[in-house]
Short mmCIF file of N, CA and C in Angstrom, two decimals:
data_model
loop_
_atom_site.label_atom_id
_atom_site.label_comp_id
_atom_site.label_asym_id
_atom_site.label_seq_id
_atom_site.Cartn_x
_atom_site.Cartn_y
_atom_site.Cartn_z
N UNK A 6 0.78 -1.23 -0.04
CA UNK A 6 0.10 0.10 -0.11
C UNK A 6 0.96 1.22 -0.06
N UNK A 7 0.50 2.26 -1.06
CA UNK A 7 1.38 3.59 -1.03
C UNK A 7 0.82 4.62 -0.18
N UNK A 8 1.55 5.52 0.34
CA UNK A 8 1.04 6.36 1.11
C UNK A 8 0.53 7.58 0.06
N UNK A 9 -0.53 8.21 0.47
CA UNK A 9 -1.27 9.09 -0.42
C UNK A 9 -0.08 10.34 -0.48
N UNK A 10 0.03 10.81 -1.77
CA UNK A 10 0.84 12.04 -1.90
C UNK A 10 0.64 13.21 -0.91
N UNK A 11 1.41 13.93 -0.74
CA UNK A 11 1.26 15.13 0.23
C UNK A 11 0.17 16.19 -0.51
N UNK A 12 -0.74 16.73 0.16
CA UNK A 12 -1.68 17.60 -0.17
C UNK A 12 -1.06 19.14 -0.40
N UNK A 13 -1.25 19.50 -1.42
CA UNK A 13 -0.82 21.06 -1.53
C UNK A 13 -1.97 22.07 -1.61
N UNK A 14 -1.93 22.97 -0.45
CA UNK A 14 -3.04 23.98 -0.46
C UNK A 14 -2.35 25.24 -1.31
N UNK A 15 -3.21 25.59 -2.28
CA UNK A 15 -3.00 26.79 -2.96
C UNK A 15 -4.07 28.08 -2.72
N UNK A 16 -3.41 29.08 -2.35
CA UNK A 16 -4.65 30.14 -1.77
C UNK A 16 -5.37 30.62 -3.13
N UNK A 17 -6.64 30.62 -2.79
CA UNK A 17 -7.58 31.15 -3.93
C UNK A 17 -7.28 32.73 -3.93
N UNK A 18 -7.06 33.41 -5.09
CA UNK A 18 -6.83 34.84 -4.97
C UNK A 18 -8.11 35.40 -4.62
N UNK A 19 -7.95 36.65 -4.10
CA UNK A 19 -9.28 37.36 -3.61
C UNK A 19 -9.90 37.97 -5.06
N UNK A 20 -10.98 38.39 -4.82
CA UNK A 20 -11.61 39.24 -6.10
C UNK A 20 -10.93 40.25 -6.45
N UNK A 21 -10.27 40.95 -5.53
CA UNK A 21 -9.62 42.35 -5.72
C UNK A 21 -8.37 41.75 -6.52
N UNK A 22 -7.66 40.73 -6.06
CA UNK A 22 -6.47 40.41 -6.67
C UNK A 22 -6.67 39.83 -8.17
N UNK A 23 -7.94 39.15 -8.19
CA UNK A 23 -8.37 38.80 -9.77
C UNK A 23 -8.54 40.10 -10.54
N UNK A 24 -9.12 41.18 -10.05
CA UNK A 24 -9.37 42.40 -10.74
C UNK A 24 -8.02 43.07 -11.26
N UNK A 25 -6.96 43.17 -10.39
CA UNK A 25 -6.05 43.71 -10.51
C UNK A 25 -5.01 42.92 -11.54
N UNK A 26 -5.25 41.53 -11.34
CA UNK A 26 -4.57 40.80 -12.62
C UNK A 26 -5.06 41.00 -14.04
N UNK A 27 -6.56 41.11 -13.98
CA UNK A 27 -6.97 41.43 -15.23
C UNK A 27 -6.53 42.95 -15.87
N UNK A 28 -6.66 43.78 -14.71
CA UNK A 28 -6.62 45.20 -14.90
C UNK A 28 -4.81 45.26 -15.47
N UNK A 29 -4.03 44.57 -15.10
CA UNK A 29 -2.63 44.55 -15.45
C UNK A 29 -2.26 44.21 -16.86
N UNK A 30 -3.23 42.96 -17.41
CA UNK A 30 -3.36 42.63 -18.74
C UNK A 30 -3.78 43.49 -19.53
N UNK A 31 -4.92 44.27 -19.37
CA UNK A 31 -5.55 45.03 -20.31
C UNK A 31 -5.00 46.38 -20.33
N UNK A 32 -4.28 46.92 -19.38
CA UNK A 32 -3.96 48.48 -19.22
C UNK A 32 -2.56 48.33 -19.23
N UNK A 33 -1.89 49.46 -19.67
CA UNK A 33 -0.53 49.67 -19.36
C UNK A 33 -0.15 50.09 -18.11
N UNK A 34 0.99 50.46 -17.56
CA UNK A 34 1.40 51.02 -16.26
C UNK A 34 0.86 52.23 -16.01
N UNK A 35 0.94 53.10 -17.03
CA UNK A 35 0.41 54.53 -16.51
C UNK A 35 -1.18 54.64 -16.52
N UNK A 36 -1.85 53.85 -17.32
CA UNK A 36 -3.19 53.78 -17.13
C UNK A 36 -3.74 53.29 -15.80
N UNK A 37 -2.82 52.25 -15.47
CA UNK A 37 -3.33 51.80 -14.22
C UNK A 37 -3.14 52.86 -12.86
N UNK A 38 -1.98 53.55 -13.14
CA UNK A 38 -1.73 54.57 -12.15
C UNK A 38 -2.57 55.56 -12.08
N UNK A 39 -3.09 55.96 -13.27
CA UNK A 39 -3.94 57.05 -13.60
C UNK A 39 -5.27 56.72 -12.93
N UNK A 40 -5.63 55.63 -13.14
CA UNK A 40 -6.97 54.99 -12.62
C UNK A 40 -7.10 55.02 -11.03
N UNK A 41 -5.73 54.52 -10.62
CA UNK A 41 -5.70 54.54 -9.07
C UNK A 41 -5.63 55.90 -8.24
N UNK A 42 -4.99 56.75 -9.09
CA UNK A 42 -5.22 58.14 -8.58
C UNK A 42 -6.41 58.65 -8.46
N UNK A 43 -7.10 58.40 -9.64
CA UNK A 43 -8.57 59.01 -9.93
C UNK A 43 -9.47 58.44 -8.62
N UNK A 44 -9.14 57.29 -8.29
CA UNK A 44 -9.94 56.56 -7.26
C UNK A 44 -9.59 57.10 -5.92
N UNK A 45 -8.52 57.41 -5.72
CA UNK A 45 -7.88 57.79 -4.55
C UNK A 45 -8.51 59.33 -4.51
N UNK A 46 -8.57 60.14 -5.40
CA UNK A 46 -9.09 61.39 -5.36
C UNK A 46 -10.54 61.54 -5.14
N UNK A 47 -11.15 60.52 -5.69
CA UNK A 47 -12.73 60.37 -5.34
C UNK A 47 -12.98 60.08 -3.85
N UNK A 48 -12.19 59.07 -3.37
CA UNK A 48 -12.24 58.99 -1.86
C UNK A 48 -11.92 60.10 -1.02
N UNK A 49 -11.01 60.84 -1.28
CA UNK A 49 -10.65 62.04 -0.60
C UNK A 49 -11.72 63.10 -0.96
N UNK A 50 -12.15 63.27 -1.83
CA UNK A 50 -13.44 64.26 -1.99
C UNK A 50 -14.46 63.70 -1.24
N UNK A 51 -14.82 62.46 -1.21
CA UNK A 51 -15.99 61.98 -0.17
C UNK A 51 -15.70 62.34 1.14
N UNK A 52 -14.23 62.06 1.58
CA UNK A 52 -13.99 62.45 3.11
C UNK A 52 -14.07 63.94 3.23
N UNK A 53 -13.64 64.91 2.32
CA UNK A 53 -13.98 66.18 2.58
C UNK A 53 -15.32 66.75 2.62
N UNK A 54 -16.08 66.11 1.87
CA UNK A 54 -17.40 66.24 1.82
C UNK A 54 -18.19 65.93 3.08
N UNK A 55 -17.62 64.78 3.68
CA UNK A 55 -18.20 64.37 5.18
C UNK A 55 -17.97 65.41 6.11
N UNK A 56 -16.52 65.82 6.12
CA UNK A 56 -16.06 66.62 6.88
C UNK A 56 -16.65 68.03 6.79
N UNK A 57 -17.06 68.61 5.60
CA UNK A 57 -17.91 69.73 5.43
C UNK A 57 -19.26 69.64 5.99
N UNK A 58 -19.85 68.62 5.91
CA UNK A 58 -21.12 68.42 6.48
C UNK A 58 -21.13 68.48 7.85
N UNK A 59 -20.28 67.76 8.49
CA UNK A 59 -20.14 67.79 9.89
C UNK A 59 -19.71 69.17 10.43
N UNK A 60 -18.84 69.97 9.72
CA UNK A 60 -18.54 71.22 10.11
C UNK A 60 -19.91 72.27 10.21
N UNK A 61 -20.64 72.15 9.14
CA UNK A 61 -21.77 72.72 8.87
C UNK A 61 -22.78 72.65 10.22
N UNK A 62 -22.91 71.30 10.38
CA UNK A 62 -23.82 70.92 11.61
C UNK A 62 -23.27 71.57 13.01
N UNK A 63 -21.82 71.47 13.04
CA UNK A 63 -21.62 72.04 14.42
C UNK A 63 -21.81 73.63 14.37
N UNK A 64 -21.34 74.15 13.29
CA UNK A 64 -21.77 75.73 13.25
C UNK A 64 -23.37 76.03 13.50
N UNK A 65 -23.94 75.20 12.96
CA UNK A 65 -25.59 75.60 12.92
C UNK A 65 -25.98 75.27 14.40
N UNK A 66 -25.43 74.26 15.15
CA UNK A 66 -25.72 74.19 16.41
C UNK A 66 -25.14 75.27 17.34
N UNK A 67 -24.00 75.74 17.09
CA UNK A 67 -23.20 76.80 17.90
C UNK A 67 -24.10 78.02 17.60
N UNK A 68 -24.71 78.34 16.26
CA UNK A 68 -25.48 79.58 16.07
C UNK A 68 -26.85 79.40 16.83
N UNK A 69 -27.47 78.17 16.80
CA UNK A 69 -28.53 78.00 17.67
C UNK A 69 -28.44 78.39 19.09
N UNK A 70 -27.35 77.73 19.81
CA UNK A 70 -27.00 78.13 20.98
C UNK A 70 -26.89 79.51 21.44
N UNK A 71 -26.08 80.37 20.66
CA UNK A 71 -25.90 81.80 20.83
C UNK A 71 -27.30 82.62 20.55
N UNK A 72 -28.11 82.08 19.84
CA UNK A 72 -29.32 83.04 19.37
C UNK A 72 -30.27 83.16 20.74
#
């Protein structure tokens, strides 16, 4: 009787890893960088908008208390 061969576990790539692999095949490096920079900019704009709404809320509350 022979021993069973060792089992090799290979990690299944995440969905993000799979998308990045496809992206690297379809786009040149410059386009990839531009897309990532654009996404980073979108996230930063969202953060600033959230901060602006919070600042407006605080100012409105302060105005209400002083009136």
